[in-house]
Each structure stands twice: as structure tokens, then as C-alpha cells.
Amino acid sequence: ISAHYNLCLSGSSDSPTSASQVAGIIESTGSIIEVLSKIDSEGVSANHTSHATSTATSGFAGAIGQKLPPFSYAYTELEAIMYALGVGASIKDPKDLKFVYEGSSDFSCLPTFGVIIGQKSLMGGGLAEIPGLSINFAKVLHGEQYLELYKPLPRAGKLKCEAVVADVLDKGSGVVIIMDVYSYSEKELICHNQFSLFLVGSGGFGGKRTSDKVKVAVAIPNRPPDAVLTDTTSLNQAALYRLSGDWNPLHIDPNFASLAGFDKPILHGLCTFGFSARRILQQFADNDVSRFKAIKARFAKPVYPGQTLQTEMWKEGNRIHFQTKVQETGDIVISNAYVDLAPTSDTSAKTPSEGGKLQSTLVFEEIGRRLKDVGPEVVKKVNAVFEWHITKGGNIGAKWTIDLKSGSGKVYQGPAKGAADTTIILSDEDFMEVVLGKLDPQKAFFSGRLKARGNIMLSQKLQMILKDYAKL
């Protein structure tokens, strides 16, 4: 429940400054301790999956199955990098470079960036439009979060999102709204979020207490953890994380935090969530985002920026159970949580074999055929060896060498047999965009989509030769 109080102040999180909004958050947070004390005893975030069919006697039942207006979320590498920095990725760890530098050959979005994509429906106050949910949205608390990825998030893109009220549960002291958000790239499902929102004081309407639609939280194993990693959050952590879209002043404004009953602003619960997921990906999947399948977590207590997060992890097959503590106090702030990873064999099967299923293969083969006619002349003008690394889905899918030093020149699949003068790294898609004249190589270089090392100036000669002789 930590850190997402007041998600939809009066239907919007963007302008939380009116007197009624301030009063609402004071009222909601004034009973936080009482709510937290009841979570375990009343099962606010129940693990049960029974098919209880109690008939609700209020308008809440009519909200089930209601859809929010579809929305789109567009992002670039900038938003992905901002998020990664917000959840602790750092250039101090060379393995994190792929998350914070768009020029990295395997630049990737952290998997939990998916929650940023899905939360817009909630942050925009869309719940207020649902028939039957005529409640005080200043009392919305974030209880649990589930995220499932069906493929790695694109490094940049525009996803269409559809949100639906999956279920409404009566917990006595409050109501739990289960919100499912599905995000698509055109017609392909990319990820699924499930937000479990607890509405303080709205229970007791006679509705069911459990649902088979809830993604179940799971208790940690009863043994010492297999790995423990710590992160000391920055005093600026919440200020940085909020740039990813959660503008709640509870996380930045000391006066607002004081009114809400806190000594100082608290960290976003989903920020702590991101820290822990990042550590699990690092510890058990070598930062391979293609292995990340799903994460489920329950928010238990708040964190203050500057405190140290201790992520404790238990490996059981491809499921990594975890809980997160504040090291200074020993408080558990994320509980009953897990990350599901894809088996290594699954991801290797998805990685293209060198040259296989890549559009660029046809181009390199054509270059090789055409160089047979003009090889000696080309060698004389260029006298260099070029190695190409063609990536697919963040992984190297093929290596090609254009050897314009030996004999009449040749093109072959694989790394250069000697030292290459210039190495060029480009995705298969971007390579084809360059070939078709839709992507300017210079712009691709300065935007980080095309990488080069070695004698970069030689690539100008190569471009001239390909233009004059290969007619590509």
C-alpha cells in the first residue's frame, strides 16, 4: 500500500492543489495506520482464488467488466532511460549501460517500464467515469501490482492500451478494485498490468471477498535467501522517479507530506518495485530482458528517499521469490512477491541463428555477388576490412565481413578473420531503412541507432563504393 495514496485526486493527479483535494488526502492518510493493521487480519490483498458468487447489493457489481476509454502511450529512448535512472540503474555498473545509454549495442527498456505504460488510465482519473464507482477517489491506495510481458518492450514506440475493471471485492474495511490494462503494438499484445486498488472505507456492501481473476501473491520460502542485494536510494530518488509520470506531491512536497502524516515525502511504491525487479534481472538473468516474463508484488509499508533497500531473493526453478526491506529499520516494504523468468533454452531458441530470418542477409549476399565483377578496383580504392554486427531484438543476429584488402575482395558471413578496420553495429530493421534510403546514416549515428568503432572515416569510402558499384 506504500506510496500510491491518492492516485486519482478528484479524478486527476495533475492538479492536486485545491482545498478539497488537500482535505481528501489528509482524510485518507489519517487512517493509513489503521488500514495497514487490518491488512493481514482482514485479507485486504487476499491470495484466495475461490469462485465466491455472493450477489453484490450496490452499484459496485455493475462496474465489473466496464472498460475505460482506450488510450495511447508514446515513448522514446529518453523516457526509457529516465525510468531506468529512477529505479537505480547506474553507469557505476557497466552492465547497466544498456539501460541508460541509447548508443549501447543492446540498448533495452527495463521490463518494469511496462507499469509506466499501463498506469496512465489510473493517473488520468478514468475510474471516475465508470458507472457504479461513485466513491471518494482521494482514498485510493495501491495494494498490489502484477506485470506480465509477452515480448521485450520496444526501445521506443507507441502502444495502445485498453483497461477494464476485472473485478470488485468487498473487504469490509474497504473495496478492492482489480484493474486489468492490456498494451498493444498495433494488434500484438506486448504486456498486461493488473493494478489492485484498495478504496478505504467503501466496503460492507455485501459483495464477494475473493476472485479467481486476481493474480495471486505467493509467500516466500521458509529458508534463508539465496541472494541478498542492497541499494542506497538517493535523497533525490522520488524527485527523479516522478519524472516518469507519477506527479503526486506526496513524493516531493514536504508540506503536503506533513499534511498527510509523514515526516517527509515518501518514495513511490512502484519505484521500490523497480529497484527489486532490476536486481533480480541482474542476479538471475544476466540483465537479459528477453527472459523476464512476469512480476507480482504486494506493497506493505512506505520508504523514505535516502533509505537502503535490501532485496532478498529465493530461486525455485524459474521463479524468483523476493521480499524487500528497509535495511535501517528492518521493515518489510514489499512482501509475497515473485518474478518469473523464461528458461535459458527458451530465449536461445528465439535468438536468430547467424544470418537466419534477417532481411539484411539478402543485401549482403547481393553485395558479394556484385563485388565479384568489380572486386580488384574496389580493393585498390578502399583497402580496408569492414565488420558488420546486425542485431535483432537486442541480440546479435548475424556478423558479416566485407573484406576489401585481400585479393579481389569478398563478402562472407562471420567475424573478420583478422582485425577489422571498422566495425559497424546496426539493427536489422535500421539496416534495411538505411538501404532503402529511409534512414540517414549520419542521423542514425548521432541518435545512437548506428554504432561504429575503429577507423570510422573509412566508412565514407565504403558508402561511396556501395553507391557506385553495388547500386543499393
Coordinates of C-alpha atoms in Angstrom, one line a residue:
I1 CA 0.0 0.0 0.0
S2 CA 3.1 2.2 0.3
A3 CA 3.3 5.3 -1.8
H4 CA 0.4 5.4 -4.2
Y5 CA -2.1 7.1 -1.9
N6 CA -4.3 9.5 -3.7
L7 CA -3.8 8.1 -7.2
C8 CA -6.7 10.0 -8.6
L9 CA -7.3 13.1 -6.6
S10 CA -10.7 14.4 -7.7
G11 CA -10.2 12.5 -10.9
S12 CA -6.8 13.9 -11.8
S13 CA -3.2 13.7 -10.3
D14 CA -2.0 16.6 -12.4
S15 CA -3.5 19.5 -10.3
P16 CA -3.7 18.4 -6.7
T17 CA -3.7 21.8 -5.1
S18 CA -7.4 22.6 -4.3
A19 CA -8.7 22.8 -0.8
S20 CA -11.0 19.8 -1.3
Q21 CA -8.1 17.7 -2.7
V22 CA -5.8 18.6 0.3
A23 CA -8.7 17.7 2.6
G24 CA -9.2 14.4 0.8
I25 CA -5.6 13.3 1.2
I26 CA -5.5 14.3 4.8
E27 CA -8.6 12.3 5.5
S28 CA -7.3 9.3 3.5
T29 CA -3.9 9.2 5.1
G30 CA -5.1 9.9 8.5
S31 CA -6.4 6.3 8.7
I32 CA -3.4 4.7 7.0
I33 CA -2.0 3.1 10.1
E34 CA -5.5 1.6 10.9
V35 CA -5.7 0.2 7.4
L36 CA -2.3 -1.3 7.5
S37 CA -3.0 -3.0 10.7
K38 CA -6.1 -4.6 9.2
I39 CA -4.5 -5.9 6.0
D40 CA -3.4 -9.3 7.4
S41 CA -6.4 -9.8 9.7
E42 CA -9.0 -8.9 7.0
G43 CA -7.2 -10.1 3.9
V44 CA -7.1 -6.8 2.0
S45 CA -4.9 -8.5 -0.6
A46 CA -6.2 -12.0 -0.3
N47 CA -4.4 -14.8 -2.1
H48 CA -7.6 -16.9 -2.4
T49 CA -8.9 -17.9 -5.7
S50 CA -12.3 -19.3 -4.8
H51 CA -15.3 -18.8 -7.0
A52 CA -17.4 -17.0 -4.5
T53 CA -20.6 -15.8 -6.1
S54 CA -22.2 -13.6 -3.5
T55 CA -24.5 -11.2 -5.2
A56 CA -23.5 -7.5 -4.6
T57 CA -26.2 -5.3 -3.4
S58 CA -24.8 -2.0 -4.5
G59 CA -23.7 -0.3 -7.7
F60 CA -20.2 -1.8 -7.4
A61 CA -21.4 -5.0 -9.1
G62 CA -22.3 -3.0 -12.2
A63 CA -18.7 -1.8 -12.5
I64 CA -17.3 -5.3 -13.2
G65 CA -16.4 -5.6 -16.9
Q66 CA -16.7 -1.9 -17.5
K67 CA -14.0 -0.6 -19.9
L68 CA -12.1 2.7 -19.7
P69 CA -11.7 4.7 -22.9
P70 CA -8.7 3.3 -24.8
F71 CA -5.5 5.5 -24.7
S72 CA -2.1 5.5 -26.3
Y73 CA 1.3 5.8 -24.7
A74 CA 4.2 7.0 -26.9
Y75 CA 7.7 7.0 -25.6
T76 CA 11.3 7.3 -26.9
E77 CA 14.6 6.2 -25.5
L78 CA 14.5 9.3 -23.3
E79 CA 11.6 8.0 -21.3
A80 CA 13.1 4.5 -21.0
I81 CA 16.4 6.0 -19.7
M82 CA 14.7 8.3 -17.3
Y83 CA 12.8 5.4 -15.8
A84 CA 16.0 3.3 -15.5
L85 CA 17.7 6.1 -13.7
G86 CA 14.7 6.5 -11.5
V87 CA 14.9 2.8 -10.3
G88 CA 18.6 2.9 -9.6
A89 CA 20.4 1.9 -12.8
S90 CA 23.8 3.5 -12.9
I91 CA 26.9 3.8 -15.1
K92 CA 28.8 2.6 -12.0
D93 CA 27.8 -0.8 -13.1
P94 CA 28.9 -1.5 -16.7
K95 CA 26.1 -4.0 -17.2
D96 CA 23.6 -1.2 -16.6
L97 CA 24.9 0.8 -19.6
K98 CA 22.4 -1.0 -21.9
F99 CA 19.5 0.7 -19.9
V100 CA 20.9 4.2 -19.7
Y101 CA 22.8 4.7 -23.0
E102 CA 20.8 4.8 -26.2
G103 CA 24.0 4.2 -28.1
S104 CA 24.6 0.8 -26.5
S105 CA 24.6 -2.0 -29.0
D106 CA 22.0 -3.9 -26.9
F107 CA 20.0 -0.9 -25.5
S108 CA 16.9 -2.1 -23.8
C109 CA 13.9 -1.0 -21.8
L110 CA 13.8 -2.3 -18.2
P111 CA 10.9 -4.8 -18.2
T112 CA 9.1 -2.9 -15.3
F113 CA 8.9 0.2 -17.5
G114 CA 5.7 -1.6 -18.5
V115 CA 3.9 -0.3 -15.4
I116 CA 4.6 3.3 -16.6
I117 CA 2.8 2.4 -19.9
G118 CA -0.2 1.0 -18.1
Q119 CA -0.7 3.5 -15.3
K120 CA -2.0 6.3 -17.5
S121 CA -5.5 5.1 -17.3
L122 CA -5.4 5.5 -13.5
M123 CA -3.4 8.7 -13.3
G124 CA -5.8 10.3 -15.7
G125 CA -8.8 9.7 -13.4
G126 CA -10.5 7.3 -15.8
L127 CA -12.0 5.4 -12.9
A128 CA -14.3 8.3 -12.2
E129 CA -16.1 7.6 -15.4
I130 CA -17.0 4.1 -14.5
P131 CA -20.7 3.6 -13.6
G132 CA -21.1 2.3 -10.1
L133 CA -17.8 3.6 -8.8
S134 CA -19.2 6.8 -7.2
I135 CA -16.7 6.8 -4.4
N136 CA -14.1 9.2 -3.0
F137 CA -11.1 8.7 -5.1
A138 CA -8.9 10.6 -2.7
K139 CA -9.0 7.3 -0.7
V140 CA -7.4 5.1 -3.3
L141 CA -4.4 3.1 -2.1
H142 CA -2.2 0.9 -4.2
G143 CA -2.2 -2.6 -2.7
E144 CA -0.6 -5.0 -5.2
Q145 CA 0.8 -4.9 -8.7
Y146 CA 1.2 -7.6 -11.4
L147 CA 3.0 -7.2 -14.7
E148 CA 3.4 -9.7 -17.5
L149 CA 5.5 -9.3 -20.7
Y150 CA 4.7 -11.3 -23.8
K151 CA 7.8 -10.0 -25.5
P152 CA 10.5 -7.4 -24.6
L153 CA 9.4 -3.8 -24.7
P154 CA 10.5 -1.9 -27.8
R155 CA 13.2 0.6 -27.2
A156 CA 10.8 3.3 -28.4
G157 CA 7.3 3.1 -29.7
K158 CA 3.6 3.9 -29.3
L159 CA 1.4 1.4 -27.6
K160 CA -2.4 1.3 -27.5
C161 CA -3.8 0.5 -24.1
E162 CA -7.2 -0.9 -23.1
A163 CA -8.3 -1.0 -19.4
V164 CA -11.1 -2.9 -17.8
V165 CA -12.5 -3.4 -14.3
A166 CA -11.8 -7.1 -13.9
D167 CA -13.5 -7.5 -10.5
V168 CA -14.6 -5.7 -7.4
L169 CA -14.1 -7.3 -3.9
D170 CA -15.7 -6.4 -0.6
K171 CA -13.1 -6.5 2.2
G172 CA -15.3 -5.0 4.9
S173 CA -12.9 -2.1 5.8
G174 CA -12.7 -1.2 2.1
V175 CA -13.2 -2.3 -1.5
V176 CA -10.5 -3.8 -3.8
I177 CA -10.8 -2.9 -7.5
I178 CA -8.9 -5.2 -9.8
M179 CA -7.9 -3.2 -12.9
D180 CA -6.5 -5.1 -16.0
V181 CA -4.6 -3.0 -18.5
Y182 CA -3.5 -4.6 -21.8
S183 CA -1.0 -2.8 -24.0
Y184 CA -0.7 -3.5 -27.8
S185 CA 1.8 -2.6 -30.6
E186 CA -0.7 -2.5 -33.4
K187 CA -2.5 -5.8 -32.8
E188 CA 0.2 -7.6 -31.0
L189 CA -0.2 -7.9 -27.2
I190 CA 3.0 -6.6 -25.5
C191 CA 2.2 -6.5 -21.8
H192 CA -0.5 -6.9 -19.2
N193 CA -0.7 -4.9 -16.0
Q194 CA -3.0 -5.7 -13.1
F195 CA -3.5 -3.0 -10.5
S196 CA -5.1 -3.9 -7.2
L197 CA -6.5 -0.7 -5.7
F198 CA -7.9 -0.5 -2.2
L199 CA -10.6 2.0 -1.5
V200 CA -10.6 2.9 2.2
G201 CA -14.0 2.9 3.9
S202 CA -16.1 1.8 0.9
G203 CA -16.7 -1.8 2.0
G204 CA -19.5 -3.6 3.6
F205 CA -21.9 -3.6 0.6
G206 CA -22.3 -7.3 0.6
G207 CA -20.1 -8.2 -2.3
K208 CA -17.8 -11.2 -2.7
R209 CA -14.4 -11.3 -0.9
T210 CA -12.3 -13.3 -3.4
S211 CA -11.9 -13.7 -7.1
D212 CA -10.3 -16.1 -9.5
K213 CA -9.3 -13.2 -11.7
V214 CA -6.7 -11.9 -9.2
K215 CA -3.1 -12.7 -9.9
V216 CA -2.1 -14.5 -6.7
A217 CA 0.7 -13.2 -4.4
V218 CA 2.8 -16.0 -3.0
A219 CA 4.6 -16.4 0.3
I220 CA 8.4 -16.6 0.3
P221 CA 10.1 -19.9 1.1
N222 CA 10.8 -20.8 4.7
R223 CA 14.6 -20.8 4.4
P224 CA 17.5 -18.3 4.2
P225 CA 17.5 -16.3 0.9
D226 CA 19.8 -17.4 -1.9
A227 CA 20.9 -13.9 -2.7
V228 CA 20.7 -10.5 -0.9
L229 CA 21.5 -7.2 -2.7
T230 CA 21.3 -3.7 -1.4
D231 CA 20.7 -0.3 -2.9
T232 CA 21.0 3.0 -1.0
T233 CA 18.4 5.3 -2.6
S234 CA 19.3 8.9 -3.3
L235 CA 17.6 11.8 -1.4
N236 CA 16.5 12.8 -4.9
Q237 CA 15.1 9.3 -5.8
A238 CA 11.5 10.3 -5.6
A239 CA 12.2 13.6 -7.4
L240 CA 13.8 11.6 -10.2
Y241 CA 11.2 8.8 -10.4
R242 CA 8.3 11.2 -10.6
L243 CA 9.6 12.4 -13.9
S244 CA 8.3 9.0 -15.3
G245 CA 4.8 10.3 -14.8
D246 CA 3.6 10.0 -11.2
W247 CA 3.3 13.6 -10.1
N248 CA 1.7 13.0 -6.7
P249 CA 3.0 15.8 -4.4
L250 CA 3.2 13.3 -1.6
H251 CA 6.5 12.2 -3.1
I252 CA 8.1 15.7 -3.4
D253 CA 6.4 18.4 -1.3
P254 CA 7.4 18.4 2.4
N255 CA 4.3 20.4 3.3
F256 CA 2.0 18.1 1.5
A257 CA 3.7 15.1 3.1
S258 CA 3.3 16.7 6.5
L259 CA -0.4 17.2 6.0
A260 CA -0.6 13.5 5.1
G261 CA 1.0 12.5 8.3
F262 CA 4.6 11.8 7.2
D263 CA 7.8 13.4 8.4
K264 CA 8.9 14.0 4.8
P265 CA 8.0 12.9 1.3
I266 CA 7.9 9.1 0.7
L267 CA 9.2 7.1 -2.2
H268 CA 6.8 5.7 -4.8
G269 CA 5.9 2.1 -4.1
L270 CA 6.5 1.3 -7.8
C271 CA 9.9 2.9 -7.6
T272 CA 10.9 0.3 -4.9
F273 CA 9.2 -2.3 -7.1
G274 CA 11.5 -1.3 -10.0
F275 CA 14.6 -1.4 -7.8
S276 CA 13.9 -5.0 -6.7
A277 CA 13.0 -6.2 -10.2
R278 CA 16.2 -4.7 -11.7
R279 CA 18.3 -6.5 -9.1
I280 CA 16.6 -9.9 -9.8
L281 CA 17.1 -9.4 -13.6
Q282 CA 20.8 -8.7 -12.8
Q283 CA 21.3 -11.6 -10.4
F284 CA 19.5 -14.4 -12.1
A285 CA 19.2 -13.4 -15.8
D286 CA 22.4 -11.5 -16.5
N287 CA 20.3 -8.5 -17.5
D288 CA 18.7 -10.4 -20.4
V289 CA 15.3 -8.6 -20.7
S290 CA 14.0 -11.4 -23.0
R291 CA 14.0 -13.7 -20.0
F292 CA 11.7 -11.6 -17.9
K293 CA 8.1 -12.9 -18.0
A294 CA 6.2 -11.6 -15.0
I295 CA 6.3 -9.9 -11.6
K296 CA 3.8 -9.8 -8.7
A297 CA 4.3 -7.8 -5.6
R298 CA 2.4 -6.6 -2.5
F299 CA 3.1 -3.1 -1.1
A300 CA 3.4 -3.2 2.7
K301 CA 5.0 -0.1 4.1
P302 CA 6.4 3.2 2.8
V303 CA 10.1 4.0 2.1
Y304 CA 11.8 7.3 2.6
P305 CA 14.3 8.6 -0.1
G306 CA 17.8 8.0 1.2
Q307 CA 17.0 4.7 2.9
T308 CA 18.7 1.5 1.9
L309 CA 16.6 -1.2 0.1
Q310 CA 17.5 -4.8 0.8
T311 CA 16.2 -7.2 -1.8
E312 CA 16.2 -10.8 -0.5
M313 CA 15.7 -13.5 -3.2
W314 CA 14.9 -17.2 -3.3
K315 CA 15.4 -19.2 -6.5
E316 CA 12.9 -22.0 -7.1
G317 CA 13.2 -23.2 -10.7
N318 CA 12.4 -20.3 -13.0
R319 CA 10.5 -18.4 -10.2
I320 CA 12.4 -16.0 -8.1
H321 CA 10.6 -15.2 -4.8
F322 CA 11.6 -12.0 -3.2
Q323 CA 10.8 -9.5 -0.4
T324 CA 12.2 -6.0 0.1
K325 CA 13.2 -4.5 3.4
V326 CA 14.4 -1.1 4.6
Q327 CA 17.8 -2.1 5.9
E328 CA 17.9 0.7 8.5
T329 CA 14.6 -0.4 10.2
G330 CA 14.1 -4.0 9.1
D331 CA 10.6 -3.2 7.9
I332 CA 9.3 -5.3 5.0
V333 CA 8.1 -2.9 2.4
I334 CA 7.4 -5.3 -0.4
S335 CA 6.1 -8.8 0.5
N336 CA 4.8 -12.0 -1.0
A337 CA 6.5 -11.1 -4.3
Y338 CA 8.0 -13.1 -7.2
V339 CA 9.5 -12.7 -10.7
D340 CA 9.0 -15.4 -13.3
L341 CA 11.9 -15.9 -15.7
A342 CA 11.8 -17.8 -19.1
P343 CA 14.2 -20.7 -19.2
T344 CA 17.5 -20.0 -20.8
S345 CA 16.7 -22.6 -23.6
D346 CA 13.6 -20.7 -24.5
T347 CA 15.4 -17.5 -25.1
S348 CA 18.2 -19.1 -27.1
A349 CA 15.6 -20.7 -29.3
K350 CA 14.2 -17.2 -30.0
T351 CA 17.6 -15.7 -30.9
P352 CA 18.1 -15.8 -34.7
S353 CA 20.9 -18.0 -35.9
E354 CA 23.6 -16.0 -37.6
G355 CA 22.1 -14.7 -40.8
G356 CA 18.8 -16.6 -40.3
K357 CA 15.5 -14.8 -40.8
L358 CA 17.2 -11.4 -41.2
Q359 CA 16.3 -9.1 -44.1
S360 CA 19.9 -7.9 -44.3
T361 CA 21.1 -11.3 -45.3
L362 CA 19.8 -10.8 -48.8
V363 CA 21.6 -7.5 -49.1
F364 CA 25.0 -8.8 -48.0
E365 CA 24.6 -11.7 -50.4
E366 CA 23.9 -9.3 -53.2
I367 CA 26.9 -7.1 -52.3
G368 CA 29.0 -10.3 -52.5
R369 CA 27.7 -11.1 -56.0
R370 CA 28.3 -7.6 -57.3
L371 CA 31.8 -7.3 -55.9
K372 CA 32.9 -10.3 -58.0
D373 CA 32.7 -8.1 -61.1
V374 CA 34.4 -5.0 -59.6
G375 CA 36.5 -6.5 -56.8
P376 CA 40.1 -5.5 -57.7
E377 CA 39.1 -2.0 -58.5
V378 CA 37.3 -1.7 -55.2
V379 CA 40.2 -3.1 -53.2
K380 CA 42.5 -0.6 -54.8
K381 CA 40.3 2.3 -53.8
V382 CA 39.4 1.2 -50.3
N383 CA 41.9 -1.3 -48.9
A384 CA 40.1 -2.0 -45.7
V385 CA 38.1 -4.6 -43.8
F386 CA 34.6 -3.9 -42.5
E387 CA 32.8 -6.0 -40.0
W388 CA 29.1 -5.6 -39.5
H389 CA 27.2 -6.7 -36.4
I390 CA 23.4 -7.0 -37.3
T391 CA 21.2 -7.1 -34.2
K392 CA 17.7 -8.4 -33.7
G393 CA 15.7 -7.9 -30.6
G394 CA 18.7 -6.5 -28.8
N395 CA 20.9 -9.6 -29.6
I396 CA 23.5 -10.0 -32.3
G397 CA 21.7 -12.0 -35.0
A398 CA 24.5 -12.1 -37.6
K399 CA 28.0 -10.9 -38.3
W400 CA 29.2 -10.1 -41.8
T401 CA 32.6 -9.1 -43.1
I402 CA 33.3 -7.1 -46.3
D403 CA 37.0 -7.7 -46.9
L404 CA 38.4 -5.1 -49.4
K405 CA 42.0 -5.8 -48.6
S406 CA 42.8 -9.3 -49.8
G407 CA 42.7 -10.5 -53.4
S408 CA 39.7 -9.2 -55.4
G409 CA 37.6 -8.6 -52.3
K410 CA 35.0 -10.8 -50.8
V411 CA 31.9 -10.8 -48.5
Y412 CA 31.3 -13.6 -46.0
Q413 CA 29.2 -14.4 -43.0
G414 CA 31.0 -14.3 -39.7
P415 CA 33.6 -12.1 -38.0
A416 CA 36.7 -10.9 -39.8
K417 CA 39.5 -13.4 -40.0
G418 CA 41.9 -10.7 -38.9
A419 CA 41.5 -7.3 -37.3
A420 CA 38.7 -5.3 -38.9
D421 CA 39.5 -1.7 -39.7
T422 CA 35.9 -0.6 -38.9
T423 CA 33.1 -2.3 -37.1
I424 CA 29.5 -1.2 -37.6
I425 CA 26.7 -2.2 -35.4
L426 CA 23.1 -1.7 -36.6
S427 CA 19.8 -3.5 -36.1
D428 CA 18.4 -5.5 -39.0
E429 CA 15.4 -3.1 -39.2
D430 CA 17.6 0.0 -39.2
F431 CA 20.0 -1.5 -41.8
M432 CA 17.1 -2.0 -44.2
E433 CA 15.9 1.5 -43.5
V434 CA 19.4 2.8 -44.5
V435 CA 19.5 0.6 -47.6
L436 CA 16.1 1.9 -48.7
G437 CA 17.0 5.5 -48.1
K438 CA 14.5 6.0 -45.3
L439 CA 17.1 6.5 -42.6
D440 CA 20.1 8.9 -42.9
P441 CA 23.2 7.1 -41.7
Q442 CA 24.6 10.3 -40.1
K443 CA 21.4 10.9 -38.1
A444 CA 21.3 7.2 -37.2
F445 CA 24.9 7.5 -35.8
F446 CA 24.2 10.6 -33.7
S447 CA 21.0 9.2 -32.4
G448 CA 22.8 6.1 -31.3
R449 CA 20.9 3.7 -33.6
L450 CA 24.1 3.1 -35.6
K451 CA 27.3 2.4 -33.8
A452 CA 30.8 2.3 -35.2
R453 CA 34.3 1.7 -33.9
G454 CA 37.7 1.7 -35.4
N455 CA 38.6 3.9 -38.3
I456 CA 35.2 5.5 -38.8
M457 CA 36.3 7.7 -41.6
L458 CA 36.8 4.6 -43.8
S459 CA 33.1 4.1 -43.8
Q460 CA 32.8 7.1 -46.1
K461 CA 34.8 5.2 -48.7
L462 CA 32.6 2.2 -48.2
Q463 CA 29.5 4.2 -48.7
M464 CA 30.9 5.6 -52.0
I465 CA 31.8 2.2 -53.2
L466 CA 28.5 0.6 -52.4
K467 CA 26.7 3.5 -54.1
D468 CA 28.8 3.5 -57.2
Y469 CA 29.2 -0.3 -57.7
A470 CA 26.5 -2.1 -55.7
K471 CA 23.7 0.2 -56.7
L472 CA 22.0 -0.5 -53.4

